[in-house]
Amino acid sequence: DSGVTQTPKHLITATGQRVTLRCSPRSGDLSVYWYQQSLDQGLQFLIQYYNGEERAKGNILERFSAQQFPDLHSELNLSSLELGDSALYFCASSLKSLPSGGNEQFFGPGTRLTVL
Amino acid sequence: AQTVTQSQPEMSVQEAETVTLSCTYDTSENNYYLFWYKQPPSRQMILVIRQEAYKQQNATENRFSVNFQKAAKSFSLKISDSQLGDTAMYFCACLTGANSKLTFGKGITLSVRP
């Protein structure tokens, strides 16, 4: 158990819908990252938050957005869902943000999203 | 931007034997970190080992060790005394820059045979 929690574990929805994925980082970790794992794209970085502020963006679609709340939990919002959005979405957390000691990222169990 | 290449899609090893998984990377930065993650059938991503680029000494964690060749930009993972529980997909990853995003390779599927 990494200490990172994600809910829900599974999500099945229809095209055009909107969903929210939730992540709670390890106790004490300030940085949260979202990754998408799909068969064709592999593991891709989406977005990072550090202590409530957006720190970096990766290959995140405009239909997707995220935020980190004062209690440091984070939510990833996916809207106007398409079949191709079906994937495993991981949240990870780390103590620090910069490449330095304490930057190991610990992953949650993931949320499997299926868009029908 | 950095890239991570894992050219072997899958490998197989006999239980108790040693196996080496290959990884090459490319980055223009001087300050970076390299990781191996394990993803068993449960799909959980588990950190196996970490290497700081500025350290010459190869990292070790119990049965897992790395061979870090900085000039060649190579970062291989050696698993000694392979166990059935080592069966998983293994991802090599590189972390650079102020945003700390991990760039992953495509992964290699390792099967440990009894």
Short mmCIF file of C-alpha atoms in Angstrom, two decimals:
data_model
loop_
_atom_site.label_atom_id
_atom_site.label_comp_id
_atom_site.label_asym_id
_atom_site.label_seq_id
_atom_site.Cartn_x
_atom_site.Cartn_y
_atom_site.Cartn_z
CA ASP A 1 0.00 0.00 0.00
CA SER A 2 1.58 3.26 -1.19
CA GLY A 3 -0.55 5.49 1.02
CA VAL A 4 -2.10 7.21 -2.00
CA THR A 5 -5.82 6.60 -2.33
CA GLN A 6 -7.97 6.98 -5.42
CA THR A 7 -11.72 6.76 -5.86
CA PRO A 8 -13.59 5.29 -7.52
CA LYS A 9 -11.76 2.12 -8.46
CA HIS A 10 -13.86 1.57 -11.56
CA LEU A 11 -16.06 3.94 -13.53
CA ILE A 12 -18.27 3.09 -16.48
CA THR A 13 -19.97 5.89 -18.32
CA ALA A 14 -21.24 6.92 -21.73
CA THR A 15 -19.80 9.16 -24.40
CA GLY A 16 -20.45 12.83 -23.84
CA GLN A 17 -20.64 12.50 -20.07
CA ARG A 18 -18.49 14.12 -17.39
CA VAL A 19 -16.74 12.34 -14.53
CA THR A 20 -14.59 13.31 -11.56
CA LEU A 21 -11.74 11.21 -10.27
CA ARG A 22 -10.47 11.81 -6.76
CA CYS A 23 -7.04 11.38 -5.23
CA SER A 24 -5.71 11.73 -1.69
CA PRO A 25 -1.92 11.94 -1.49
CA ARG A 26 0.28 10.30 1.12
CA SER A 27 0.30 12.10 4.43
CA GLY A 28 2.77 14.99 4.22
CA ASP A 29 3.15 14.95 0.43
CA LEU A 30 2.58 18.31 -1.18
CA SER A 31 2.81 17.38 -4.83
CA VAL A 32 0.20 15.48 -6.82
CA TYR A 33 0.54 14.15 -10.35
CA TRP A 34 -1.99 12.66 -12.73
CA TYR A 35 -1.06 10.06 -15.35
CA GLN A 36 -3.06 8.25 -17.99
CA GLN A 37 -2.24 4.68 -19.01
CA SER A 38 -3.75 3.39 -22.22
CA LEU A 39 -2.81 0.54 -24.51
CA ASP A 40 -1.86 2.73 -27.44
CA GLN A 41 -0.27 5.68 -25.62
CA GLY A 42 1.38 3.96 -22.69
CA LEU A 43 1.89 5.95 -19.49
CA GLN A 44 1.50 9.66 -20.10
CA PHE A 45 1.89 12.55 -17.69
CA LEU A 46 -1.16 14.79 -17.58
CA ILE A 47 -0.71 17.47 -14.94
CA GLN A 48 1.02 18.30 -11.66
CA TYR A 49 -0.03 20.34 -8.66
CA TYR A 50 2.15 21.47 -5.81
CA ASN A 51 0.60 22.78 -2.61
CA GLY A 52 -2.54 23.86 -4.41
CA GLU A 53 -0.96 25.44 -7.46
CA GLU A 54 -0.64 24.02 -10.94
CA ARG A 55 3.04 23.34 -11.56
CA ALA A 56 3.22 21.61 -14.93
CA LYS A 57 1.07 20.39 -17.75
CA GLY A 58 1.71 17.46 -20.00
CA ASN A 59 -0.43 15.87 -22.67
CA ILE A 60 -3.68 16.91 -21.09
CA LEU A 61 -6.68 17.56 -23.33
CA GLU A 62 -8.64 20.79 -23.01
CA ARG A 63 -11.66 18.67 -22.04
CA PHE A 64 -9.75 17.61 -18.94
CA SER A 65 -9.04 19.77 -15.92
CA ALA A 66 -7.77 19.27 -12.41
CA GLN A 67 -7.38 21.05 -9.13
CA GLN A 68 -5.76 20.54 -5.76
CA PHE A 69 -7.68 21.61 -2.70
CA PRO A 70 -6.41 23.18 0.56
CA ASP A 71 -6.42 19.75 2.23
CA LEU A 72 -4.14 18.65 -0.64
CA HIS A 73 -6.52 16.14 -2.19
CA SER A 74 -6.90 16.48 -5.92
CA GLU A 75 -9.62 15.92 -8.46
CA LEU A 76 -9.33 15.24 -12.17
CA ASN A 77 -12.37 16.25 -14.19
CA LEU A 78 -12.97 14.65 -17.56
CA SER A 79 -15.76 16.06 -19.72
CA SER A 80 -17.34 15.38 -23.11
CA LEU A 81 -15.97 11.88 -22.81
CA GLU A 82 -15.00 9.95 -25.92
CA LEU A 83 -14.36 6.24 -26.44
CA GLY A 84 -10.64 6.97 -26.62
CA ASP A 85 -10.63 8.33 -23.08
CA SER A 86 -11.05 4.81 -21.74
CA ALA A 87 -7.89 4.19 -19.75
CA LEU A 88 -6.40 3.67 -16.33
CA TYR A 89 -5.87 7.00 -14.57
CA PHE A 90 -3.21 7.13 -11.90
CA CYS A 91 -2.58 9.68 -9.26
CA ALA A 92 0.87 9.90 -7.69
CA SER A 93 2.27 12.02 -4.90
CA SER A 94 5.68 13.10 -3.72
CA LEU A 95 7.05 15.10 -0.83
CA LYS A 96 8.83 17.62 -3.01
CA SER A 97 8.41 18.97 -6.48
CA LEU A 98 11.88 19.66 -7.77
CA PRO A 99 14.36 17.02 -8.84
CA SER A 100 15.96 16.53 -5.47
CA GLY A 101 15.82 14.20 -2.55
CA GLY A 102 12.28 13.29 -1.67
CA ASN A 103 11.03 13.39 -5.21
CA GLU A 104 10.06 9.74 -5.44
CA GLN A 105 6.54 9.47 -6.77
CA PHE A 106 4.25 6.95 -5.13
CA PHE A 107 1.28 5.82 -7.14
CA GLY A 108 -2.28 5.16 -6.12
CA PRO A 109 -4.14 2.04 -7.28
CA GLY A 110 -5.67 3.88 -10.23
CA THR A 111 -9.18 4.45 -11.52
CA ARG A 112 -10.21 2.38 -14.50
CA LEU A 113 -12.45 4.44 -16.73
CA THR A 114 -14.54 2.76 -19.39
CA VAL A 115 -16.43 4.95 -21.83
CA LEU A 116 -19.17 3.12 -23.75
CA ALA B 1 12.38 16.83 -23.62
CA GLN B 2 13.52 13.44 -22.47
CA THR B 3 12.88 10.05 -24.00
CA VAL B 4 13.04 6.58 -22.48
CA THR B 5 13.42 3.47 -24.61
CA GLN B 6 12.75 -0.10 -23.60
CA SER B 7 13.34 -2.12 -26.72
CA GLN B 8 12.57 -5.59 -25.35
CA PRO B 9 8.79 -6.09 -25.18
CA GLU B 10 8.99 -9.23 -23.08
CA MET B 11 11.36 -11.59 -21.31
CA SER B 12 11.15 -14.87 -19.48
CA VAL B 13 13.33 -16.26 -16.71
CA GLN B 14 13.45 -19.43 -14.64
CA GLU B 15 12.70 -19.08 -10.96
CA ALA B 16 15.88 -18.48 -8.89
CA GLU B 17 17.81 -17.30 -11.96
CA THR B 18 19.04 -13.79 -12.71
CA VAL B 19 17.58 -11.53 -15.38
CA THR B 20 18.55 -8.12 -16.71
CA LEU B 21 16.06 -5.65 -18.18
CA SER B 22 17.44 -2.99 -20.50
CA CYS B 23 16.63 0.69 -20.71
CA THR B 24 18.18 3.64 -22.49
CA TYR B 25 17.26 7.27 -22.05
CA ASP B 26 18.06 10.62 -23.53
CA THR B 27 18.01 13.98 -21.81
CA SER B 28 19.91 17.22 -22.20
CA GLU B 29 19.70 18.01 -18.50
CA ASN B 30 22.47 17.39 -16.00
CA ASN B 31 20.21 16.95 -12.99
CA TYR B 32 17.94 13.95 -13.41
CA TYR B 33 16.79 10.82 -11.66
CA LEU B 34 16.05 7.37 -13.02
CA PHE B 35 13.54 4.88 -11.70
CA TRP B 36 12.26 1.40 -12.28
CA TYR B 37 8.61 0.74 -11.51
CA LYS B 38 6.90 -2.64 -11.37
CA GLN B 39 3.29 -3.13 -12.44
CA PRO B 40 1.96 -6.59 -11.46
CA PRO B 41 -1.37 -7.93 -12.74
CA SER B 42 -3.11 -5.92 -10.04
CA ARG B 43 -2.07 -2.83 -12.11
CA GLN B 44 -0.61 -1.08 -9.06
CA MET B 45 2.55 0.90 -9.91
CA ILE B 46 5.25 -0.01 -7.40
CA LEU B 47 8.56 1.82 -7.10
CA VAL B 48 11.38 -0.71 -7.32
CA ILE B 49 14.57 1.33 -7.33
CA ARG B 50 15.89 4.83 -7.84
CA GLN B 51 19.21 6.23 -9.14
CA GLU B 52 20.46 9.79 -8.91
CA ALA B 53 22.40 10.77 -12.02
CA TYR B 54 25.09 12.55 -10.01
CA LYS B 55 25.93 9.38 -8.07
CA GLN B 56 28.42 7.01 -9.63
CA GLN B 57 27.55 4.14 -7.32
CA ASN B 58 24.86 1.84 -8.66
CA ALA B 59 21.72 1.64 -6.53
CA THR B 60 20.71 -1.66 -4.93
CA GLU B 61 17.55 -2.75 -3.13
CA ASN B 62 17.72 -6.31 -1.88
CA ARG B 63 17.51 -8.56 -4.98
CA PHE B 64 17.25 -5.57 -7.32
CA SER B 65 20.23 -3.61 -8.60
CA VAL B 66 20.94 -1.31 -11.48
CA ASN B 67 23.79 -0.87 -13.92
CA PHE B 68 23.90 2.88 -14.56
CA GLN B 69 26.15 3.86 -17.45
CA LYS B 70 25.85 7.64 -17.65
CA ALA B 71 27.96 8.19 -20.75
CA ALA B 72 26.03 5.54 -22.64
CA LYS B 73 22.71 6.75 -21.15
CA SER B 74 21.90 3.24 -20.15
CA PHE B 75 20.03 2.14 -17.02
CA SER B 76 19.44 -1.59 -16.75
CA LEU B 77 17.73 -3.46 -13.92
CA LYS B 78 19.11 -6.75 -12.63
CA ILE B 79 16.83 -9.05 -10.67
CA SER B 80 18.66 -11.77 -8.78
CA ASP B 81 17.10 -14.98 -7.46
CA SER B 82 13.93 -14.35 -9.47
CA GLN B 83 10.70 -15.19 -7.70
CA LEU B 84 7.25 -15.96 -9.08
CA GLY B 85 6.04 -12.70 -7.54
CA ASP B 86 8.42 -10.80 -9.80
CA THR B 87 6.15 -11.58 -12.74
CA ALA B 88 4.99 -8.14 -13.85
CA MET B 89 5.45 -5.36 -16.33
CA TYR B 90 8.51 -3.23 -15.58
CA PHE B 91 8.78 0.41 -16.56
CA CYS B 92 11.90 2.49 -16.74
CA ALA B 93 11.33 6.21 -16.07
CA CYS B 94 13.29 9.44 -16.09
CA LEU B 95 12.58 12.53 -14.01
CA THR B 96 14.06 15.90 -14.96
CA GLY B 97 13.38 19.56 -14.77
CA ALA B 98 11.43 21.80 -12.50
CA ASN B 99 8.12 20.13 -13.19
CA SER B 100 9.25 16.72 -12.03
CA LYS B 101 7.20 14.85 -14.57
CA LEU B 102 8.11 11.25 -15.08
CA THR B 103 8.73 10.09 -18.64
CA PHE B 104 8.15 6.37 -18.97
CA GLY B 105 9.34 3.77 -21.41
CA LYS B 106 6.83 1.42 -23.02
CA GLY B 107 7.55 -1.27 -20.46
CA ILE B 108 8.71 -4.86 -20.60
CA THR B 109 6.65 -7.87 -19.56
CA LEU B 110 8.66 -10.22 -17.38
CA SER B 111 7.46 -13.77 -16.78
CA VAL B 112 9.09 -15.91 -14.10
CA ARG B 113 8.69 -19.63 -14.82
CA PRO B 114 8.41 -22.12 -11.95
#
